[in-house]
């Protein structure tokens, strides 16, 4: 029995020991007088995945009890979980025995099993292992190789199947395997072993290459093993230069490159590349082959090619001749070059090509000074005035360096304005010069601006009446009379307050006036105004008709007009409005005008009308107060004419008239009769005529 289980049993035994006897089932002992001893079955290791709720039933026949008294009973007490570590579970099973003397004994045995439903973990479940070349042995598939583990114990690897795939010289052995734990949980995986089968060296198409470069080759090729076109069926070929050998025999030259070619399996092949050429003679040697002749500035004439200046020699005897190949003029800014390219030949037509160059500067332009005649404003009250420094003006000449000279000046003071001028002379390499000035100006000013019309810090302006606030003056320009000894000032509105009560108000602006040196003065300006765009409200009386022939006409009276204004009425007036009589009809009007404080005007016309008529209407066809109409014969009186319209021709100067039947009399005599009607005709003024 392992050590941890012995310790566990001892702990349980101590816990159960009381006045009764107990056995752990590990050791047995013989009972003493009046005593009892019990021996439990040995520890049971159950299969993985045993259900804790369905443990194997206890077997009382496996319990050994010895007692000096006859036994009363042996019984199973119960199972209880005693310990759990990871997936391992330990249950304690307790038995009890009692003899007829009352002696009681107990023992405990243990049931151990694992609870594991999780398959093993395989870190490299699908992996490819490169074995290299020409493999004879393969690694054993172990848990360590594939990273297999299980949290509940050791694992077992079983090979399920295997196959070998071949593609050219590439071989791949594929094994499918199963990793299982003690409880039968499995994980299926795959492992591949890849290797090359290659025992042949690379193939080199031009393994022993010989190249004749002819006479006096300009360039000898550098070593390059790829020129021999190596190939290998099983992959890339590594190539290197293993050695270089050279030999000379008179004018003959030989150069041998030794190359080694290796494939990935270490198969190698050695090849050579040989270059042959002939050196007939050496070209002429020109001591001043690239001679540059300086002509200075602005030369009048450029010389032609002069072979007498060429210093030439040759290690072989013979005549030297010259040939002018070309002439090129080049310009870089003001730097000019005329290059004569010529060849020097020996008798074997070996030649040396050289250049004879004439260089000069074409420069009639003085230096360019970016800051020439610049003015630098040092601001207000500067602490330091700069010393002369021509570099500040950034002189530049495209033809070379510029030489500078400085000539300091004196400080000039005008009021608070100060100035200082430095004079500089800039000269280029060809003697062209530029004269420049550098001006420094500054202000010495510690006094703030003066506001002449700002008394006790403020100004009050009465704007009178305005239409609305849009007619208020803008913040700038400010209504200030400002002077400053040192020039330009800046005026700024610092604050603005607008107050309105009824139709009048005040606009207050606080101004800050700052001079160029930051000295500041302040002033508040108040604009008083009234804003009233509404005319007075006037209620005019209706037109009045005075009737006919009135005795009097009403005179103008402002009390008859109702007028009001949101500010106040400051003036009023009236005028007569005359109308031309219309016959006997007359009109008279009074035009009242009311003006408020802002000049808004409202008008009202009061009209009076009347009629003057003393003449009755005229009945033109009524002679001597009567009119006779002969109807001749009628059927009966129903054919007599109606009273209206009356058969009268009426005129009146003053308009409409009213016609009434005042009386009607019908007289008959035999078959004839007379119908008499008396009409009254009345005009609008009550004048009346009768017929």
XYZ file of C-alpha atoms in Angstrom:
691
model
C 0.000 0.000 0.000
C 1.306 3.475 -0.918
C 2.324 5.995 1.723
C -0.528 8.519 1.204
C -3.147 5.808 1.563
C -1.519 4.495 4.772
C -1.599 8.014 6.197
C -5.232 8.382 5.172
C -6.199 5.106 6.826
C -4.437 6.047 10.012
C -6.305 9.370 10.106
C -9.668 7.682 9.598
C -8.898 5.068 12.179
C -8.020 7.643 14.794
C -11.214 9.528 14.019
C -13.390 6.473 14.489
C -11.785 5.060 17.619
C -13.926 5.568 20.704
C -14.809 3.145 23.399
C -15.320 0.586 20.631
C -12.738 -1.420 18.757
C -12.025 -0.579 15.118
C -9.919 -2.113 12.342
C -8.733 -0.512 9.138
C -8.599 -3.742 7.278
C -4.880 -3.489 6.913
C -3.783 -5.657 9.858
C -5.606 -8.336 11.864
C -5.345 -9.121 15.498
C -6.742 -11.849 17.815
C -9.336 -10.829 20.335
C -8.402 -10.759 23.999
C -10.752 -11.804 26.759
C -14.025 -9.957 26.610
C -12.833 -8.290 23.312
C -13.679 -8.230 19.588
C -11.517 -7.638 16.453
C -12.666 -6.851 12.870
C -10.717 -7.061 9.571
C -12.165 -5.142 6.494
C -11.767 -6.335 2.888
C -8.675 -5.072 1.109
C -8.708 -1.736 -0.768
C -10.588 -1.835 -4.113
C -9.425 -0.066 -7.279
C -12.528 0.436 -9.474
C -12.656 0.965 -13.235
C -12.456 4.473 -14.737
C -15.729 6.278 -15.001
C -17.363 4.426 -12.095
C -20.622 6.179 -11.113
C -20.207 7.468 -7.507
C -23.938 6.920 -6.973
C -23.724 3.262 -8.037
C -20.679 1.815 -6.261
C -20.289 -1.994 -6.094
C -22.435 -3.485 -3.269
C -20.568 -4.458 -0.082
C -19.665 -8.118 0.481
C -20.051 -8.971 4.187
C -18.427 -12.359 3.589
C -15.130 -10.547 3.062
C -15.273 -9.060 6.577
C -13.287 -11.122 9.134
C -14.481 -10.782 12.743
C -12.981 -12.547 15.778
C -14.543 -12.318 19.236
C -14.527 -14.251 22.527
C -18.329 -13.950 22.559
C -20.785 -15.109 19.968
C -21.479 -12.560 17.248
C -24.703 -10.609 17.262
C -24.371 -9.085 13.742
C -22.014 -7.858 11.030
C -23.404 -4.943 8.965
C -22.468 -2.371 6.262
C -22.628 1.194 7.648
C -22.179 3.246 4.415
C -19.928 4.801 1.755
C -18.720 8.414 1.904
C -16.435 10.557 -0.282
C -13.226 10.853 1.595
C -10.866 12.593 -0.800
C -10.766 13.943 -4.387
C -7.583 15.059 -6.149
C -8.020 16.065 -9.782
C -9.880 13.237 -11.452
C -9.073 10.661 -8.695
C -11.850 9.974 -6.149
C -11.526 7.975 -2.874
C -14.639 6.669 -1.048
C -14.466 5.259 2.512
C -16.617 2.104 3.094
C -17.401 1.357 6.784
C -18.415 -2.014 8.348
C -19.550 -2.707 11.929
C -19.658 -5.898 14.089
C -21.326 -6.471 17.516
C -21.012 -9.563 19.744
C -23.467 -10.717 22.365
C -21.235 -9.315 25.098
C -21.844 -5.820 23.753
C -18.403 -5.383 22.236
C -18.564 -3.186 19.094
C -15.907 -3.014 16.369
C -15.703 -1.006 13.124
C -13.349 -1.028 10.142
C -12.883 0.997 6.989
C -11.736 0.046 3.533
C -11.287 2.362 0.552
C -12.664 2.368 -3.014
C -10.470 4.280 -5.473
C -11.342 5.170 -9.102
C -10.905 7.973 -11.658
C -13.570 10.213 -13.222
C -12.250 11.239 -16.681
C -14.326 12.027 -19.784
C -11.812 14.383 -21.438
C -9.645 12.903 -24.194
C -5.880 13.401 -24.097
C -4.368 16.648 -25.436
C -1.968 16.364 -28.382
C 0.020 19.543 -28.986
C 1.303 18.422 -32.399
C -1.771 16.497 -33.531
C -1.161 17.121 -37.240
C 2.531 17.795 -37.790
C 5.149 17.433 -40.486
C 8.723 16.462 -39.572
C 11.533 16.914 -42.086
C 14.048 14.035 -41.802
C 16.537 15.178 -44.416
C 17.966 12.859 -47.071
C 18.153 9.097 -47.660
C 16.558 8.119 -44.354
C 16.886 4.539 -43.091
C 15.379 4.913 -39.612
C 12.295 6.825 -38.434
C 11.699 8.354 -35.007
C 9.548 6.412 -32.573
C 6.146 8.030 -32.005
C 6.188 8.794 -28.297
C 4.073 11.148 -26.169
C 7.090 13.422 -25.937
C 7.441 13.596 -29.742
C 3.830 14.626 -30.401
C 3.290 16.549 -27.130
C 0.588 14.149 -25.840
C -0.619 14.480 -22.247
C -3.663 13.809 -20.065
C -4.563 15.543 -16.837
C -5.452 12.186 -15.205
C -2.345 10.160 -15.890
C -0.266 8.478 -18.549
C -1.341 8.021 -22.180
C -0.870 5.185 -24.668
C -0.169 5.628 -28.405
C -1.511 3.088 -30.907
C -0.647 3.194 -34.637
C -3.874 2.880 -36.670
C -2.426 2.809 -40.200
C 0.400 4.148 -42.336
C 1.244 4.836 -45.984
C 4.137 6.285 -48.002
C 3.543 8.899 -50.725
C 6.210 9.489 -53.394
C 6.563 12.530 -55.669
C 9.819 12.378 -57.581
C 12.575 12.158 -54.995
C 10.280 13.489 -52.255
C 8.917 10.719 -49.935
C 6.320 11.259 -47.255
C 5.395 8.623 -44.668
C 1.929 9.288 -43.225
C 0.959 7.573 -39.941
C -2.448 7.848 -38.336
C -2.373 7.096 -34.626
C -4.594 7.112 -31.560
C -3.724 8.557 -28.150
C -5.771 7.013 -25.292
C -5.831 7.590 -21.536
C -6.456 5.127 -18.709
C -10.222 5.722 -18.931
C -10.444 4.924 -22.647
C -10.805 8.495 -23.923
C -9.041 8.802 -27.281
C -7.691 11.477 -29.642
C -6.968 10.609 -33.284
C -4.055 12.362 -34.981
C -1.716 12.265 -37.936
C 2.069 12.608 -38.227
C 4.058 12.928 -41.450
C 7.756 12.199 -41.971
C 9.194 13.799 -45.125
C 12.586 13.053 -46.676
C 14.455 13.066 -49.948
C 15.873 10.036 -51.697
C 18.755 11.404 -53.760
C 22.148 9.784 -54.338
C 22.965 11.477 -57.682
C 25.059 14.669 -57.892
C 23.744 17.734 -59.759
C 23.885 17.805 -63.560
C 26.022 20.636 -65.039
C 25.403 21.238 -68.745
C 28.774 22.938 -69.439
C 30.894 21.253 -66.798
C 34.272 21.779 -68.551
C 33.651 25.110 -70.316
C 36.430 26.785 -72.332
C 35.888 30.349 -73.650
C 38.262 32.208 -76.002
C 37.981 35.989 -75.347
C 40.039 36.980 -78.363
C 42.570 39.781 -78.417
C 42.810 42.402 -75.739
C 39.385 41.789 -74.180
C 37.977 44.841 -72.413
C 36.589 42.825 -69.549
C 37.381 39.461 -68.017
C 34.213 37.852 -66.637
C 33.998 37.506 -62.881
C 33.500 34.029 -61.409
C 29.865 32.935 -61.756
C 29.137 29.223 -61.349
C 25.569 29.737 -62.638
C 26.936 30.321 -66.139
C 27.487 26.528 -66.430
C 23.692 25.972 -65.943
C 23.534 23.470 -63.037
C 20.296 21.518 -62.369
C 19.113 18.817 -59.940
C 15.913 16.744 -59.989
C 15.443 17.082 -56.254
C 15.627 20.818 -55.696
C 17.945 23.803 -55.751
C 21.670 23.529 -56.329
C 24.196 25.323 -54.119
C 27.152 26.630 -56.113
C 30.416 28.165 -54.991
C 33.756 29.143 -56.424
C 36.286 26.679 -55.057
C 39.411 28.220 -56.578
C 40.968 30.524 -59.177
C 44.106 29.753 -61.211
C 45.838 31.958 -63.771
C 48.842 31.688 -66.072
C 50.735 33.942 -68.526
C 52.944 32.885 -71.426
C 54.222 35.865 -73.341
C 51.132 37.620 -74.668
C 48.865 34.655 -73.898
C 46.756 34.616 -70.772
C 44.728 31.871 -69.081
C 42.264 32.142 -66.203
C 40.595 29.060 -64.663
C 37.636 29.156 -62.255
C 36.977 25.968 -60.224
C 33.306 25.540 -59.199
C 31.721 23.080 -56.768
C 28.003 22.185 -57.092
C 26.099 20.515 -54.223
C 22.489 19.415 -53.859
C 20.510 19.345 -50.609
C 21.567 15.751 -49.921
C 25.265 16.532 -50.064
C 25.907 15.048 -53.525
C 28.517 17.232 -55.234
C 30.259 17.763 -58.575
C 33.382 19.812 -59.420
C 33.635 21.658 -62.754
C 35.921 24.233 -64.337
C 35.499 27.335 -66.517
C 38.568 28.409 -68.526
C 39.041 31.824 -70.205
C 41.770 32.281 -72.843
C 42.859 35.607 -74.458
C 45.790 37.234 -76.125
C 47.566 40.471 -75.123
C 49.233 41.749 -78.245
C 50.488 45.180 -77.100
C 49.830 47.757 -74.476
C 48.188 50.990 -75.526
C 50.103 54.272 -75.345
C 50.463 55.904 -71.949
C 49.347 59.536 -71.716
C 50.703 61.373 -68.678
C 48.184 64.216 -68.849
C 45.330 62.131 -70.208
C 42.572 64.162 -68.497
C 44.185 67.582 -68.529
C 42.069 70.578 -67.491
C 43.334 73.987 -68.651
C 41.900 76.974 -66.745
C 41.195 80.081 -68.898
C 39.970 82.333 -66.063
C 36.991 84.694 -66.365
C 35.240 85.739 -69.584
C 37.978 84.740 -72.119
C 37.747 86.379 -75.559
C 38.590 83.176 -77.468
C 38.543 79.423 -76.714
C 41.588 77.510 -78.105
C 41.218 74.432 -80.310
C 42.630 70.938 -79.587
C 46.416 71.178 -79.112
C 48.235 67.832 -79.510
C 51.553 69.469 -78.612
C 50.336 69.686 -75.009
C 49.860 65.898 -74.804
C 52.643 64.015 -72.972
C 52.555 60.487 -74.441
C 54.830 57.411 -74.248
C 54.566 53.731 -75.262
C 56.479 50.689 -74.052
C 56.721 49.554 -77.641
C 58.533 51.487 -80.331
C 56.530 53.070 -83.109
C 54.811 56.147 -84.409
C 52.141 57.767 -82.288
C 49.202 59.449 -84.007
C 46.233 61.461 -82.735
C 42.609 61.472 -83.779
C 40.040 63.990 -82.560
C 36.904 62.003 -81.780
C 34.484 64.770 -80.810
C 34.105 68.133 -79.136
C 31.495 68.787 -76.406
C 30.609 72.104 -74.767
C 29.204 71.798 -71.248
C 27.691 74.387 -68.985
C 26.864 74.249 -65.292
C 25.600 77.641 -64.316
C 28.343 80.100 -65.202
C 30.993 77.357 -65.349
C 31.801 76.410 -68.949
C 33.901 73.579 -70.316
C 34.960 72.665 -73.816
C 36.028 69.021 -73.873
C 38.060 67.628 -76.772
C 37.871 63.840 -76.750
C 40.798 62.337 -78.643
C 42.446 58.963 -79.202
C 46.166 58.129 -79.166
C 47.037 55.115 -81.372
C 50.167 53.018 -81.546
C 51.181 51.045 -84.632
C 49.201 48.001 -83.494
C 46.013 50.054 -83.371
C 45.952 49.901 -79.635
C 44.649 53.236 -78.519
C 44.268 55.372 -75.455
C 41.309 57.744 -75.331
C 41.805 60.960 -73.389
C 40.254 64.365 -72.891
C 41.720 67.829 -73.188
C 39.450 70.266 -71.336
C 39.401 74.067 -71.369
C 37.523 75.505 -68.369
C 36.434 79.086 -67.820
C 33.885 81.173 -65.965
C 31.442 83.302 -67.932
C 30.245 85.792 -65.352
C 29.307 89.444 -65.851
C 26.520 89.362 -63.287
C 27.238 90.705 -59.808
C 26.327 88.629 -56.756
C 22.634 88.264 -55.928
C 21.798 89.417 -52.415
C 18.368 88.176 -51.271
C 18.112 90.705 -48.473
C 19.647 93.629 -50.319
C 18.317 96.976 -49.077
C 16.209 95.166 -46.496
C 14.536 96.909 -43.620
C 14.211 95.110 -40.303
C 11.704 96.434 -37.792
C 13.043 95.723 -34.304
C 9.742 96.689 -32.737
C 9.435 98.763 -29.620
C 12.116 99.531 -27.090
C 14.564 96.792 -28.228
C 17.160 95.738 -25.694
C 19.886 94.999 -28.287
C 20.687 96.544 -31.690
C 22.272 93.933 -34.066
C 25.920 94.327 -35.066
C 26.928 94.361 -38.779
C 26.691 90.882 -40.308
C 26.600 90.591 -44.139
C 25.544 86.920 -43.888
C 22.108 88.119 -42.768
C 21.472 89.391 -46.310
C 22.127 85.898 -47.780
C 24.549 86.795 -50.611
C 24.798 84.248 -53.406
C 26.730 83.943 -56.635
C 26.165 80.985 -58.928
C 29.810 81.123 -59.956
C 31.462 80.669 -56.600
C 32.123 82.245 -53.205
C 31.362 85.888 -52.434
C 33.770 88.244 -50.638
C 32.098 90.745 -48.265
C 32.997 94.105 -46.686
C 30.999 95.951 -43.987
C 30.675 99.726 -43.371
C 28.765 100.682 -40.163
C 26.527 103.777 -40.027
C 25.128 106.164 -37.385
C 21.835 106.048 -35.486
C 19.278 108.599 -36.751
C 16.508 109.779 -34.385
C 13.268 111.452 -35.588
C 10.820 111.928 -32.708
C 10.366 108.421 -31.330
C 11.510 106.747 -34.583
C 15.085 105.419 -34.589
C 17.030 104.037 -37.563
C 20.483 102.596 -38.284
C 21.933 101.673 -41.698
C 24.819 99.270 -42.455
C 26.471 99.328 -45.899
C 27.858 96.086 -47.410
C 29.938 95.454 -50.534
C 29.703 91.946 -52.101
C 32.286 90.892 -54.731
C 32.385 87.607 -56.730
C 35.426 85.814 -58.152
C 35.254 87.758 -61.414
C 35.232 91.151 -59.713
C 31.529 91.859 -60.172
C 30.208 93.783 -57.155
C 26.867 94.494 -55.487
C 26.372 97.249 -52.948
C 23.580 96.770 -50.406
C 22.140 98.429 -47.367
C 20.647 96.905 -44.254
C 18.262 99.189 -42.385
C 17.159 98.680 -38.802
C 14.237 100.737 -37.487
C 12.690 100.753 -34.044
C 10.503 102.824 -31.784
C 11.216 104.133 -28.307
C 7.768 104.765 -26.814
C 6.448 104.362 -23.276
C 3.480 106.810 -23.485
C -0.088 105.607 -24.196
C -2.238 107.255 -26.928
C -4.171 110.469 -26.078
C -7.986 110.573 -26.560
C -8.703 114.279 -26.902
C -12.512 114.151 -26.793
C -12.744 111.615 -23.948
C -13.486 113.653 -20.800
C -13.230 111.874 -17.468
C -13.005 108.560 -19.311
C -16.232 108.895 -21.327
C -18.190 110.501 -24.213
C -21.993 110.975 -24.491
C -23.647 111.260 -27.941
C -27.378 111.956 -28.564
C -28.532 110.214 -31.749
C -32.091 111.505 -31.540
C -34.607 109.238 -33.230
C -33.627 106.228 -35.330
C -35.754 103.791 -37.269
C -34.484 100.752 -35.374
C -31.294 99.439 -33.756
C -29.824 98.646 -37.188
C -29.190 102.394 -37.497
C -27.009 102.425 -34.391
C -23.422 103.286 -35.302
C -21.025 100.347 -35.764
C -18.299 99.707 -33.228
C -15.639 100.888 -35.651
C -14.623 103.476 -36.642
C -14.842 104.796 -33.084
C -16.000 108.429 -32.532
C -12.722 109.224 -30.837
C -10.137 111.887 -31.596
C -6.888 110.021 -30.954
C -3.306 111.189 -31.193
C -0.067 109.331 -30.579
C 3.477 110.569 -30.943
C 4.669 107.347 -32.493
C 2.328 106.513 -35.337
C -0.306 103.870 -35.945
C -2.740 102.880 -33.233
C -5.181 99.998 -32.911
C -8.726 100.602 -31.658
C -10.696 97.658 -30.241
C -14.175 97.338 -28.721
C -13.594 95.713 -25.343
C -17.216 95.550 -24.187
C -20.689 96.528 -25.438
C -23.872 97.007 -23.385
C -27.314 97.741 -24.928
C -30.129 99.049 -22.710
C -33.700 99.819 -23.915
C -36.645 101.217 -21.914
C -39.937 101.809 -23.771
C -38.892 103.345 -27.098
C -35.632 104.956 -25.943
C -32.322 103.438 -24.939
C -28.580 103.774 -24.599
C -25.694 101.879 -26.262
C -22.476 101.814 -24.231
C -19.177 100.680 -25.739
C -15.843 100.530 -23.944
C -12.892 101.087 -26.276
C -9.262 100.104 -25.834
C -6.718 102.124 -27.817
C -3.258 100.571 -28.143
C -0.227 102.023 -29.879
C 2.404 99.993 -31.686
C 4.366 99.494 -28.470
C 1.469 98.098 -26.471
C 0.795 101.284 -24.475
C -2.968 101.461 -23.928
C -5.730 104.026 -23.159
C -9.438 103.431 -22.503
C -12.674 105.366 -23.130
C -16.398 104.616 -22.775
C -18.854 106.047 -25.346
C -22.627 106.303 -24.713
C -25.092 106.731 -27.594
C -28.588 107.872 -26.452
C -31.427 107.273 -28.914
C -35.135 106.756 -29.403
C -36.357 104.103 -31.793
C -39.931 104.632 -33.065
C -40.978 103.555 -36.530
C -44.713 103.492 -35.718
C -46.802 106.580 -36.529
C -49.397 107.841 -34.017
C -52.591 105.813 -33.812
C -55.496 108.030 -34.981
C -59.231 107.198 -34.789
C -61.068 109.387 -37.350
C -64.805 110.172 -36.914
C -67.182 109.049 -39.629
C -68.289 111.571 -42.286
C -71.192 113.791 -41.061
C -74.192 114.748 -43.251
C -75.673 118.089 -42.072
C -78.900 117.762 -44.026
C -80.558 120.444 -46.145
C -79.956 124.129 -45.874
C -78.054 123.959 -42.498
C -77.820 127.133 -40.495
C -74.132 126.581 -39.445
C -71.081 124.418 -40.397
C -68.945 122.903 -37.569
C -65.467 124.407 -37.168
C -62.207 122.324 -36.792
C -61.824 120.799 -33.310
C -58.889 118.474 -32.313
C -60.924 117.154 -29.414
C -63.112 115.247 -31.862
C -60.016 113.189 -32.958
C -58.747 110.309 -30.780
C -54.952 110.023 -31.056
C -52.239 108.036 -29.156
C -48.472 107.266 -29.595
C -46.067 104.828 -27.897
C -43.602 107.669 -27.345
C -45.239 111.107 -27.402
C -46.980 113.584 -29.742
C -44.871 116.691 -30.258
C -46.899 118.626 -32.865
C -50.285 118.777 -34.648
C -51.864 120.836 -37.454
C -54.971 120.984 -39.608
C -55.860 122.182 -43.095
C -59.069 122.839 -44.961
C -60.019 120.498 -47.765
C -62.325 122.219 -50.226
C -64.537 120.213 -52.562
C -66.288 121.588 -55.681
C -70.096 121.745 -55.267
C -71.981 119.052 -57.157
C -75.110 120.856 -58.112
C -76.866 121.638 -54.886
C -74.593 119.212 -52.940
C -71.728 120.696 -50.876
C -68.735 119.112 -48.938
C -66.069 120.456 -46.571
C -63.087 118.545 -45.062
C -60.642 119.196 -42.212
C -57.233 117.384 -42.586
C -55.623 116.849 -39.180
C -51.870 115.939 -38.949
C -50.187 114.479 -35.831
C -46.353 114.211 -35.493
C -44.562 112.113 -32.810
C -41.100 112.677 -31.325
C -39.396 110.690 -34.119
C -41.194 112.534 -36.936
C -43.672 109.770 -37.741
C -46.875 111.387 -39.107
C -50.494 110.188 -39.084
C -53.315 112.092 -40.799
C -57.088 112.091 -40.443
C -59.700 113.799 -42.628
C -63.010 114.851 -41.034
C -65.743 115.335 -43.709
C -69.047 117.308 -43.580
C -71.709 117.186 -46.392
C -75.000 119.129 -46.896
C -77.550 120.178 -49.510
C -78.810 123.697 -50.376
C -82.203 123.444 -52.192
C -85.165 125.873 -52.015
C -86.773 124.996 -55.413
C -89.538 122.408 -55.738
C -89.306 119.782 -58.494
C -90.485 120.883 -61.991
C -93.277 118.835 -63.747
C -92.630 119.678 -67.368
C -95.809 118.193 -68.889
C -98.169 119.576 -66.262
C -99.757 122.766 -67.721
C -101.628 125.047 -65.385
C -101.559 122.401 -62.701
C -102.995 119.571 -64.772
C -102.528 116.929 -67.507
C -105.319 115.430 -69.685
C -104.850 112.030 -71.344
C -107.472 110.621 -73.773
C -107.627 106.840 -73.573
C -110.298 106.573 -76.324
C -112.436 103.419 -75.927
C -111.607 100.678 -73.438
C -113.307 97.382 -72.733
C -113.873 98.151 -69.073
C -112.250 99.944 -66.121
C -109.721 97.133 -65.693
C -107.901 98.618 -68.653
C -107.413 101.935 -66.886
C -103.655 102.702 -66.309
C -102.037 102.023 -62.955
C -101.148 104.924 -60.704
C -97.410 104.148 -61.067
C -95.398 104.896 -62.851
C -96.914 108.288 -63.018
C -97.213 109.797 -66.539
C -95.207 112.819 -65.449
C -91.964 114.324 -66.797
C -90.139 115.479 -63.631
C -86.858 117.409 -63.185
C -85.025 118.454 -59.971
C -81.559 120.050 -59.620
C -80.749 118.181 -56.426
C -81.320 114.565 -57.233
C -84.071 112.074 -56.689
C -87.721 112.891 -55.992
C -90.554 111.022 -54.305
C -93.940 110.721 -56.141
C -97.174 110.037 -54.180
C -100.872 109.722 -55.219
C -102.633 112.196 -52.993
C -106.232 111.539 -54.255
C -108.100 109.499 -56.906
C -111.691 110.074 -58.238
C -113.498 107.929 -60.888
C -116.545 109.578 -62.558
C -118.731 107.764 -65.175
C -121.659 109.009 -67.235
C -123.421 106.522 -69.467
C -120.615 104.935 -71.498
C -117.881 107.537 -70.851
C -116.023 108.602 -67.765
C -113.092 110.428 -66.196
C -110.394 109.067 -63.811
C -108.738 111.908 -61.909
C -105.560 111.383 -59.788
C -103.760 114.142 -57.828
C -99.995 113.570 -57.584
C -97.543 115.119 -55.057
C -93.833 115.323 -56.073
C -91.340 115.964 -53.173
C -87.524 116.415 -53.380
C -84.950 115.440 -50.670
C -85.235 118.847 -48.969
C -89.059 118.686 -48.754
C -89.793 121.118 -51.588
C -93.070 119.954 -53.237
C -94.969 120.287 -56.534
C -98.504 119.058 -57.423
C -100.253 117.913 -60.630
